[in-house]
PDB file of C-alpha atoms in Angstrom:
ATOM      1  CA  UNK H   1     -38.291 -39.310  38.095  1.00 59.00           C
ATOM      2  CA  UNK H   2     -40.583 -36.283  36.667  1.00 61.00           C
ATOM      3  CA  UNK H   3     -41.578 -35.169  40.153  1.00 57.00           C
ATOM      4  CA  UNK H   4     -37.674 -34.896  41.131  1.00 61.00           C
ATOM      5  CA  UNK H   5     -36.981 -33.101  38.178  1.00 61.00           C
ATOM      6  CA  UNK H   6     -40.118 -30.792  39.895  1.00 64.00           C
ATOM      7  CA  UNK H   7     -38.967 -31.027  43.727  1.00 59.00           C
ATOM      8  CA  UNK H   8     -35.523 -29.941  42.754  1.00 66.00           C
ATOM      9  CA  UNK H   9     -37.048 -26.816  40.122  1.00 61.00           C
ATOM     10  CA  UNK H  10     -38.591 -25.380  43.213  1.00 76.00           C
ATOM     11  CA  UNK H  11     -36.222 -25.895  45.252  1.00 72.00           C
ATOM     12  CA  UNK H  12     -33.845 -23.596  43.262  1.00 75.00           C
ATOM     13  CA  UNK H  13     -36.597 -21.198  42.671  1.00 76.00           C
ATOM     14  CA  UNK H  14     -36.989 -20.490  46.053  1.00 75.00           C
ATOM     15  CA  UNK H  15     -33.073 -20.475  47.039  1.00 79.00           C
ATOM     16  CA  UNK H  16     -33.271 -18.139  43.883  1.00 75.00           C
ATOM     17  CA  UNK H  17     -35.798 -15.793  44.765  1.00 79.00           C
ATOM     18  CA  UNK H  18     -34.865 -15.689  49.020  1.00 80.00           C
ATOM     19  CA  UNK H  19     -31.072 -14.526  47.388  1.00 72.00           C
ATOM     20  CA  UNK H  20     -32.645 -11.612  45.511  1.00 78.00           C
ATOM     21  CA  UNK H  21     -35.170 -10.335  47.816  1.00 79.00           C
ATOM     22  CA  UNK H  22     -32.279 -10.248  50.364  1.00 80.00           C
ATOM     23  CA  UNK H  23     -29.849  -8.289  48.290  1.00 71.00           C
ATOM     24  CA  UNK H  24     -32.879  -6.082  47.353  1.00 75.00           C
ATOM     25  CA  UNK H  25     -33.560  -5.103  50.751  1.00 72.00           C
ATOM     26  CA  UNK H  26     -30.150  -5.260  51.497  1.00 73.00           C
ATOM     27  CA  UNK H  27     -29.862  -8.410  53.694  1.00 75.00           C
ATOM     28  CA  UNK H  28     -28.040 -10.021  51.330  1.00 74.00           C
ATOM     29  CA  UNK H  29     -24.571 -10.230  50.111  1.00 79.00           C
ATOM     30  CA  UNK H  30     -24.282  -9.965  46.519  1.00 79.00           C
ATOM     31  CA  UNK H  31     -20.376 -11.532  44.412  1.00 85.00           C
ATOM     32  CA  UNK H  32     -19.599  -8.230  42.034  1.00 83.00           C
ATOM     33  CA  UNK H  33     -17.069  -9.035  39.966  1.00 91.00           C
ATOM     34  CA  UNK H  34     -16.975  -4.788  39.441  1.00 92.00           C
ATOM     35  CA  UNK H  35     -14.853  -4.744  35.976  1.00 95.00           C
ATOM     36  CA  UNK H  36     -16.665  -6.970  33.822  1.00 96.00           C
ATOM     37  CA  UNK H  37     -19.866  -5.875  35.046  1.00 94.00           C
ATOM     38  CA  UNK H  38     -19.033  -2.166  34.385  1.00 96.00           C
ATOM     39  CA  UNK H  39     -18.368  -3.856  31.072  1.00 96.00           C
ATOM     40  CA  UNK H  40     -21.641  -5.466  30.444  1.00 96.00           C
ATOM     41  CA  UNK H  41     -23.424  -2.019  31.168  1.00 96.00           C
ATOM     42  CA  UNK H  42     -21.220  -0.482  28.764  1.00 97.00           C
ATOM     43  CA  UNK H  43     -22.319  -2.674  26.232  1.00 97.00           C
ATOM     44  CA  UNK H  44     -26.161  -1.828  27.316  1.00 97.00           C
ATOM     45  CA  UNK H  45     -25.949   1.333  26.742  1.00 97.00           C
ATOM     46  CA  UNK H  46     -24.422   0.992  23.326  1.00 97.00           C
ATOM     47  CA  UNK H  47     -26.889  -1.246  22.227  1.00 97.00           C
ATOM     48  CA  UNK H  48     -29.540   0.849  23.092  1.00 97.00           C
ATOM     49  CA  UNK H  49     -27.160   3.578  21.696  1.00 97.00           C
ATOM     50  CA  UNK H  50     -26.654   1.540  18.399  1.00 97.00           C
ATOM     51  CA  UNK H  51     -31.011   0.680  18.203  1.00 97.00           C
ATOM     52  CA  UNK H  52     -31.091   4.781  17.681  1.00 97.00           C
ATOM     53  CA  UNK H  53     -29.634   4.843  15.078  1.00 97.00           C
ATOM     54  CA  UNK H  54     -30.394   1.728  13.397  1.00 97.00           C
ATOM     55  CA  UNK H  55     -33.729   3.530  13.424  1.00 97.00           C
ATOM     56  CA  UNK H  56     -33.200   6.856  11.965  1.00 97.00           C
ATOM     57  CA  UNK H  57     -31.269   5.150   9.495  1.00 96.00           C
ATOM     58  CA  UNK H  58     -34.080   3.020   8.051  1.00 96.00           C
ATOM     59  CA  UNK H  59     -35.742   5.746   8.441  1.00 96.00           C
ATOM     60  CA  UNK H  60     -33.303   7.467   5.662  1.00 95.00           C
ATOM     61  CA  UNK H  61     -34.180   4.865   3.946  1.00 95.00           C
ATOM     62  CA  UNK H  62     -37.498   5.592   3.690  1.00 95.00           C
ATOM     63  CA  UNK H  63     -37.413   9.325   3.239  1.00 95.00           C
ATOM     64  CA  UNK H  64     -34.706   7.865   0.074  1.00 94.00           C
ATOM     65  CA  UNK H  65     -36.666   5.455  -1.725  1.00 95.00           C
ATOM     66  CA  UNK H  66     -39.831   8.048  -1.450  1.00 95.00           C
ATOM     67  CA  UNK H  67     -37.513  10.745  -2.914  1.00 94.00           C
ATOM     68  CA  UNK H  68     -37.014   8.490  -5.548  1.00 94.00           C
ATOM     69  CA  UNK H  69     -40.085   7.326  -6.747  1.00 94.00           C
ATOM     70  CA  UNK H  70     -41.172  10.722  -6.472  1.00 95.00           C
ATOM     71  CA  UNK H  71     -38.835  12.165  -9.111  1.00 94.00           C
ATOM     72  CA  UNK H  72     -39.107   9.124 -10.920  1.00 94.00           C
ATOM     73  CA  UNK H  73     -42.900  10.318 -11.760  1.00 95.00           C
ATOM     74  CA  UNK H  74     -41.756  13.299 -12.148  1.00 95.00           C
ATOM     75  CA  UNK H  75     -38.734  12.944 -14.691  1.00 94.00           C
ATOM     76  CA  UNK H  76     -41.794  10.947 -16.446  1.00 94.00           C
ATOM     77  CA  UNK H  77     -44.491  13.823 -16.514  1.00 95.00           C
ATOM     78  CA  UNK H  78     -41.632  16.039 -17.685  1.00 94.00           C
ATOM     79  CA  UNK H  79     -40.874  14.362 -20.038  1.00 94.00           C
ATOM     80  CA  UNK H  80     -44.429  13.765 -21.724  1.00 94.00           C
ATOM     81  CA  UNK H  81     -45.051  17.016 -21.492  1.00 94.00           C
ATOM     82  CA  UNK H  82     -41.921  17.714 -23.282  1.00 92.00           C
ATOM     83  CA  UNK H  83     -43.359  15.071 -26.588  1.00 91.00           C
ATOM     84  CA  UNK H  84     -46.815  17.863 -26.226  1.00 91.00           C
ATOM     85  CA  UNK H  85     -45.563  20.711 -25.530  1.00 90.00           C
ATOM     86  CA  UNK H  86     -43.536  22.528 -29.014  1.00 90.00           C
ATOM     87  CA  UNK H  87     -43.397  25.719 -27.385  1.00 93.00           C
ATOM     88  CA  UNK H  88     -41.444  24.587 -23.904  1.00 94.00           C
ATOM     89  CA  UNK H  89     -39.422  21.418 -25.614  1.00 92.00           C
ATOM     90  CA  UNK H  90     -36.367  21.882 -24.888  1.00 92.00           C
ATOM     91  CA  UNK H  91     -37.088  23.675 -21.390  1.00 93.00           C
ATOM     92  CA  UNK H  92     -39.203  20.314 -20.171  1.00 92.00           C
ATOM     93  CA  UNK H  93     -36.780  17.932 -21.645  1.00 94.00           C
ATOM     94  CA  UNK H  94     -33.916  18.564 -19.779  1.00 92.00           C
ATOM     95  CA  UNK H  95     -36.030  18.873 -16.785  1.00 93.00           C
ATOM     96  CA  UNK H  96     -36.649  15.681 -17.649  1.00 94.00           C
ATOM     97  CA  UNK H  97     -33.069  14.127 -18.139  1.00 93.00           C
ATOM     98  CA  UNK H  98     -32.405  15.935 -14.177  1.00 92.00           C
ATOM     99  CA  UNK H  99     -34.594  14.327 -12.482  1.00 93.00           C
ATOM    100  CA  UNK H 100     -33.852  11.211 -14.683  1.00 92.00           C
ATOM    101  CA  UNK H 101     -29.555  11.921 -13.180  1.00 90.00           C
ATOM    102  CA  UNK H 102     -30.862  12.631  -9.923  1.00 91.00           C
ATOM    103  CA  UNK H 103     -33.340   9.278  -9.637  1.00 93.00           C
ATOM    104  CA  UNK H 104     -30.473   7.728 -10.845  1.00 91.00           C
ATOM    105  CA  UNK H 105     -28.269   8.660  -8.079  1.00 92.00           C
ATOM    106  CA  UNK H 106     -30.961   8.299  -5.577  1.00 93.00           C
ATOM    107  CA  UNK H 107     -30.877   4.867  -6.669  1.00 93.00           C
ATOM    108  CA  UNK H 108     -27.159   4.202  -6.021  1.00 93.00           C
ATOM    109  CA  UNK H 109     -27.404   5.679  -2.533  1.00 94.00           C
ATOM    110  CA  UNK H 110     -30.250   3.910  -1.565  1.00 94.00           C
ATOM    111  CA  UNK H 111     -27.837   0.696  -1.982  1.00 92.00           C
ATOM    112  CA  UNK H 112     -25.459   2.226  -0.202  1.00 94.00           C
ATOM    113  CA  UNK H 113     -27.628   3.265   2.532  1.00 95.00           C
ATOM    114  CA  UNK H 114     -29.624  -0.083   2.514  1.00 94.00           C
ATOM    115  CA  UNK H 115     -26.157  -1.915   3.255  1.00 94.00           C
ATOM    116  CA  UNK H 116     -25.497   0.750   5.824  1.00 96.00           C
ATOM    117  CA  UNK H 117     -28.686  -0.968   7.544  1.00 96.00           C
ATOM    118  CA  UNK H 118     -28.702  -4.096   7.336  1.00 95.00           C
ATOM    119  CA  UNK H 119     -24.554  -4.506   8.451  1.00 95.00           C
ATOM    120  CA  UNK H 120     -25.949  -2.310  11.971  1.00 96.00           C
ATOM    121  CA  UNK H 121     -29.074  -4.568  12.016  1.00 97.00           C
ATOM    122  CA  UNK H 122     -26.612  -7.487  12.153  1.00 96.00           C
ATOM    123  CA  UNK H 123     -24.425  -6.070  14.981  1.00 96.00           C
ATOM    124  CA  UNK H 124     -27.156  -5.002  17.112  1.00 97.00           C
ATOM    125  CA  UNK H 125     -29.224  -7.462  16.592  1.00 96.00           C
ATOM    126  CA  UNK H 126     -27.198 -11.015  15.572  1.00 96.00           C
ATOM    127  CA  UNK H 127     -24.269 -10.122  17.264  1.00 95.00           C
ATOM    128  CA  UNK H 128     -24.852  -8.113  20.559  1.00 96.00           C
ATOM    129  CA  UNK H 129     -27.575  -9.742  20.741  1.00 96.00           C
ATOM    130  CA  UNK H 130     -25.992 -13.718  21.457  1.00 96.00           C
ATOM    131  CA  UNK H 131     -23.710 -11.609  24.046  1.00 96.00           C
ATOM    132  CA  UNK H 132     -25.956 -10.306  26.019  1.00 97.00           C
ATOM    133  CA  UNK H 133     -28.003 -13.779  25.854  1.00 96.00           C
ATOM    134  CA  UNK H 134     -24.375 -15.011  27.448  1.00 96.00           C
ATOM    135  CA  UNK H 135     -24.852 -12.392  29.936  1.00 96.00           C
ATOM    136  CA  UNK H 136     -28.350 -13.169  31.112  1.00 95.00           C
ATOM    137  CA  UNK H 137     -27.457 -17.217  31.653  1.00 96.00           C
ATOM    138  CA  UNK H 138     -24.196 -15.824  33.526  1.00 95.00           C
ATOM    139  CA  UNK H 139     -26.266 -13.308  35.075  1.00 94.00           C
ATOM    140  CA  UNK H 140     -28.350 -16.400  36.705  1.00 93.00           C
ATOM    141  CA  UNK H 141     -25.464 -18.760  36.942  1.00 94.00           C
ATOM    142  CA  UNK H 142     -24.586 -15.289  39.516  1.00 92.00           C
ATOM    143  CA  UNK H 143     -27.589 -15.630  41.444  1.00 91.00           C
ATOM    144  CA  UNK H 144     -27.841 -19.610  41.774  1.00 90.00           C
ATOM    145  CA  UNK H 145     -23.906 -19.048  42.792  1.00 90.00           C
ATOM    146  CA  UNK H 146     -24.877 -16.686  45.346  1.00 88.00           C
ATOM    147  CA  UNK H 147     -27.769 -18.924  46.639  1.00 89.00           C
ATOM    148  CA  UNK H 148     -26.593 -21.338  46.779  1.00 86.00           C
ATOM    149  CA  UNK H 149     -23.346 -19.968  48.979  1.00 88.00           C
ATOM    150  CA  UNK H 150     -25.571 -18.003  51.664  1.00 87.00           C
ATOM    151  CA  UNK H 151     -27.641 -21.900  51.769  1.00 84.00           C
ATOM    152  CA  UNK H 152     -23.899 -22.765  52.808  1.00 86.00           C
ATOM    153  CA  UNK H 153     -23.250 -20.398  55.281  1.00 84.00           C
ATOM    154  CA  UNK H 154     -25.650 -20.848  57.317  1.00 82.00           C
ATOM    155  CA  UNK H 155     -25.921 -24.729  57.520  1.00 80.00           C
ATOM    156  CA  UNK H 156     -22.188 -24.018  58.390  1.00 79.00           C
ATOM    157  CA  UNK H 157     -23.459 -22.208  61.053  1.00 77.00           C
ATOM    158  CA  UNK H 158     -26.075 -24.050  62.685  1.00 68.00           C
ATOM    159  CA  UNK H 159     -25.414 -27.592  64.908  1.00 67.00           C
ATOM    160  CA  UNK H 160     -23.634 -30.865  63.922  1.00 68.00           C
ATOM    161  CA  UNK H 161     -26.004 -33.314  64.311  1.00 70.00           C
ATOM    162  CA  UNK H 162     -25.549 -37.026  61.903  1.00 67.00           C
ATOM    163  CA  UNK H 163     -29.031 -35.373  60.015  1.00 71.00           C
ATOM    164  CA  UNK H 164     -26.651 -31.908  59.479  1.00 73.00           C
ATOM    165  CA  UNK H 165     -23.590 -33.362  58.709  1.00 78.00           C
ATOM    166  CA  UNK H 166     -25.313 -34.573  55.366  1.00 79.00           C
ATOM    167  CA  UNK H 167     -27.640 -31.831  55.174  1.00 80.00           C
ATOM    168  CA  UNK H 168     -23.890 -30.039  54.844  1.00 84.00           C
ATOM    169  CA  UNK H 169     -22.331 -32.529  52.973  1.00 84.00           C
ATOM    170  CA  UNK H 170     -25.379 -32.226  49.617  1.00 86.00           C
ATOM    171  CA  UNK H 171     -25.017 -27.788  50.414  1.00 85.00           C
ATOM    172  CA  UNK H 172     -21.086 -28.130  49.604  1.00 89.00           C
ATOM    173  CA  UNK H 173     -21.272 -29.929  46.854  1.00 90.00           C
ATOM    174  CA  UNK H 174     -24.506 -28.045  45.599  1.00 88.00           C
ATOM    175  CA  UNK H 175     -21.887 -24.838  46.058  1.00 88.00           C
ATOM    176  CA  UNK H 176     -19.263 -26.637  43.980  1.00 93.00           C
ATOM    177  CA  UNK H 177     -21.089 -27.388  40.853  1.00 92.00           C
ATOM    178  CA  UNK H 178     -23.004 -23.629  41.076  1.00 91.00           C
ATOM    179  CA  UNK H 179     -20.233 -21.811  41.749  1.00 94.00           C
ATOM    180  CA  UNK H 180     -18.213 -24.269  38.648  1.00 96.00           C
ATOM    181  CA  UNK H 181     -20.932 -23.288  36.429  1.00 95.00           C
ATOM    182  CA  UNK H 182     -21.046 -19.073  36.848  1.00 94.00           C
ATOM    183  CA  UNK H 183     -16.843 -19.294  36.979  1.00 96.00           C
ATOM    184  CA  UNK H 184     -17.466 -20.454  33.438  1.00 96.00           C
ATOM    185  CA  UNK H 185     -20.104 -18.419  32.356  1.00 96.00           C
ATOM    186  CA  UNK H 186     -18.110 -15.563  33.728  1.00 96.00           C
ATOM    187  CA  UNK H 187     -15.386 -16.362  31.587  1.00 96.00           C
ATOM    188  CA  UNK H 188     -17.443 -17.024  29.424  1.00 96.00           C
ATOM    189  CA  UNK H 189     -19.362 -13.507  28.935  1.00 97.00           C
ATOM    190  CA  UNK H 190     -15.671 -11.519  29.030  1.00 96.00           C
ATOM    191  CA  UNK H 191     -14.251 -13.515  25.412  1.00 97.00           C
ATOM    192  CA  UNK H 192     -17.108 -12.695  24.278  1.00 96.00           C
ATOM    193  CA  UNK H 193     -17.071  -8.716  25.399  1.00 97.00           C
ATOM    194  CA  UNK H 194     -13.621  -8.950  24.167  1.00 96.00           C
ATOM    195  CA  UNK H 195     -14.376 -10.503  20.814  1.00 96.00           C
ATOM    196  CA  UNK H 196     -18.027  -7.979  20.664  1.00 96.00           C
ATOM    197  CA  UNK H 197     -16.063  -4.911  20.905  1.00 96.00           C
ATOM    198  CA  UNK H 198     -12.922  -6.207  17.999  1.00 96.00           C
ATOM    199  CA  UNK H 199     -15.319  -7.165  15.578  1.00 95.00           C
ATOM    200  CA  UNK H 200     -17.819  -3.768  16.215  1.00 96.00           C
ATOM    201  CA  UNK H 201     -14.769  -1.562  15.799  1.00 96.00           C
ATOM    202  CA  UNK H 202     -13.947  -3.131  12.556  1.00 95.00           C
ATOM    203  CA  UNK H 203     -17.715  -3.255  11.507  1.00 95.00           C
ATOM    204  CA  UNK H 204     -18.219   0.287  11.698  1.00 95.00           C
ATOM    205  CA  UNK H 205     -14.688   1.734  11.266  1.00 95.00           C
ATOM    206  CA  UNK H 206     -15.783  -0.162   7.129  1.00 94.00           C
ATOM    207  CA  UNK H 207     -20.053   0.949   7.749  1.00 95.00           C
ATOM    208  CA  UNK H 208     -19.055   4.988   8.398  1.00 95.00           C
ATOM    209  CA  UNK H 209     -16.849   5.140   6.428  1.00 95.00           C
ATOM    210  CA  UNK H 210     -18.644   3.409   3.704  1.00 94.00           C
ATOM    211  CA  UNK H 211     -22.362   5.778   4.966  1.00 95.00           C
ATOM    212  CA  UNK H 212     -19.822   9.056   5.172  1.00 94.00           C
ATOM    213  CA  UNK H 213     -18.448   8.360   1.041  1.00 94.00           C
ATOM    214  CA  UNK H 214     -22.045   7.401  -0.313  1.00 94.00           C
ATOM    215  CA  UNK H 215     -23.767  10.900   1.560  1.00 94.00           C
ATOM    216  CA  UNK H 216     -20.269  12.827   0.688  1.00 94.00           C
ATOM    217  CA  UNK H 217     -21.180  12.356  -3.191  1.00 93.00           C
ATOM    218  CA  UNK H 218     -24.586  12.132  -3.485  1.00 93.00           C
ATOM    219  CA  UNK H 219     -24.803  15.920  -2.339  1.00 91.00           C
ATOM    220  CA  UNK H 220     -22.381  17.100  -4.323  1.00 90.00           C
ATOM    221  CA  UNK H 221     -23.762  15.753  -7.576  1.00 87.00           C
ATOM    222  CA  UNK H 222     -20.851  13.670  -8.374  1.00 89.00           C
ATOM    223  CA  UNK H 223     -21.687  10.395  -9.560  1.00 88.00           C
ATOM    224  CA  UNK H 224     -18.894   8.832 -10.322  1.00 90.00           C
ATOM    225  CA  UNK H 225     -17.677   8.923  -7.146  1.00 91.00           C
ATOM    226  CA  UNK H 226     -21.193   7.899  -6.128  1.00 91.00           C
ATOM    227  CA  UNK H 227     -20.720   4.320  -7.891  1.00 90.00           C
ATOM    228  CA  UNK H 228     -17.070   4.565  -7.684  1.00 91.00           C
ATOM    229  CA  UNK H 229     -17.965   4.090  -3.087  1.00 90.00           C
ATOM    230  CA  UNK H 230     -20.336   0.998  -3.718  1.00 89.00           C
ATOM    231  CA  UNK H 231     -18.004  -0.618  -5.912  1.00 89.00           C
ATOM    232  CA  UNK H 232     -14.824   0.195  -3.573  1.00 87.00           C
ATOM    233  CA  UNK H 233     -16.974  -2.096  -0.411  1.00 87.00           C
ATOM    234  CA  UNK H 234     -19.116  -4.803  -3.663  1.00 85.00           C
ATOM    235  CA  UNK H 235     -22.311  -3.570  -3.291  1.00 84.00           C
ATOM    236  CA  UNK H 236     -24.695  -4.525  -6.028  1.00 80.00           C
ATOM    237  CA  UNK H 237     -27.706  -2.749  -7.158  1.00 72.00           C
ATOM    238  CA  UNK H 238     -30.759  -4.629  -8.025  1.00 63.00           C
ATOM    239  CA  UNK H 239     -32.954  -3.962 -10.868  1.00 50.00           C
ATOM    240  CA  UNK H 240     -36.064  -1.241  -9.303  1.00 46.00           C
ATOM    241  CA  UNK H 241     -39.459  -1.790 -10.095  1.00 45.00           C
ATOM    242  CA  UNK H 242     -40.412  -5.093  -8.141  1.00 41.00           C
ATOM    243  CA  UNK H 243     -39.483  -4.765  -4.174  1.00 43.00           C
ATOM    244  CA  UNK H 244     -39.303  -1.622  -1.556  1.00 45.00           C
ATOM    245  CA  UNK H 245     -37.212  -0.469  -1.157  1.00 43.00           C
ATOM    246  CA  UNK H 246     -34.197  -2.759  -0.802  1.00 39.00           C
ATOM    247  CA  UNK H 247     -32.637  -3.188  -4.832  1.00 36.00           C
ATOM    248  CA  UNK H 248     -29.329  -4.159  -2.566  1.00 38.00           C
ATOM    249  CA  UNK H 249     -27.443  -7.818  -3.589  1.00 35.00           C
ATOM    250  CA  UNK H 250     -25.258  -7.955  -0.820  1.00 38.00           C
ATOM    251  CA  UNK H 251     -22.002  -9.519  -1.235  1.00 30.00           C
TER     252      UNK H 251
END
C-alpha cells in the first residue's frame, strides 16, 4: 500500500513538473481563468500594501509608547522639582500637570492605535492568508488538471491497441477526477474572494474612521472627543505599567 502511494505521488510529481516546464518554455498550453486570476493578483497586491500599513502602524505604536513613557517620567520630574523648588513651585507644578494630561491622552490614543493594529493584523494575516491558502490549492489543482489533460490528449493521438485503450481509459478517469477537483477549488476561490472583499470593506471602514477620529482628537487636544472615540468602538484600556505596549482589551 505504501509503495502504491509513493508510486502514485511520483507519477503525479513527474507529470506536474513536466507540465510546469512546458508552460515556462512556452511549449505547453495552460488553462486560464482571466477574471479569477486578475482578482487573485489584485488580492496579492492589496495584501502587500496592507502589510506595509501594518508595519508603519506598529512603528507608530512603538513611538507613541516611548513618548508616553517619556512624558510620564518628565511629569514625575517636574512634580518632584515643584516640591523642592519653592521659587519655581508654580511653574514646575503646571508643567507637571500638563505632562500628566498629555500622558493620559497618549495612553488613550495608544489604545485606539493598538485596536487598529490588531484589526489590520487579523485581516492581513488570518482572513487574507486563509483565502490565499485556498488560492494555492487552486493553483496546484490547475497544474494537475492541465498535466492530466495533456497526458490524455497525447494518449488520444497514439495507436489504439489493447494496451493503449486500457491506458486511455485510466487516463480519462484520472483526468475527470482532477477536472472535478480543479472546478471545485475554482468555485471555492471565487466565493472566498467575494466574501473577503465584503469583509475588507466593512473592517476598513470602521478602522479608518477610528484611526482618523482618534488621531484628530489627540492632536487637537480634545480629551473628551478622544475618550468618546474609544467608547464608540467599544475599546477599553487596561491599567498601564505591567505590560507593554498594549493596554488594549478588545470586546
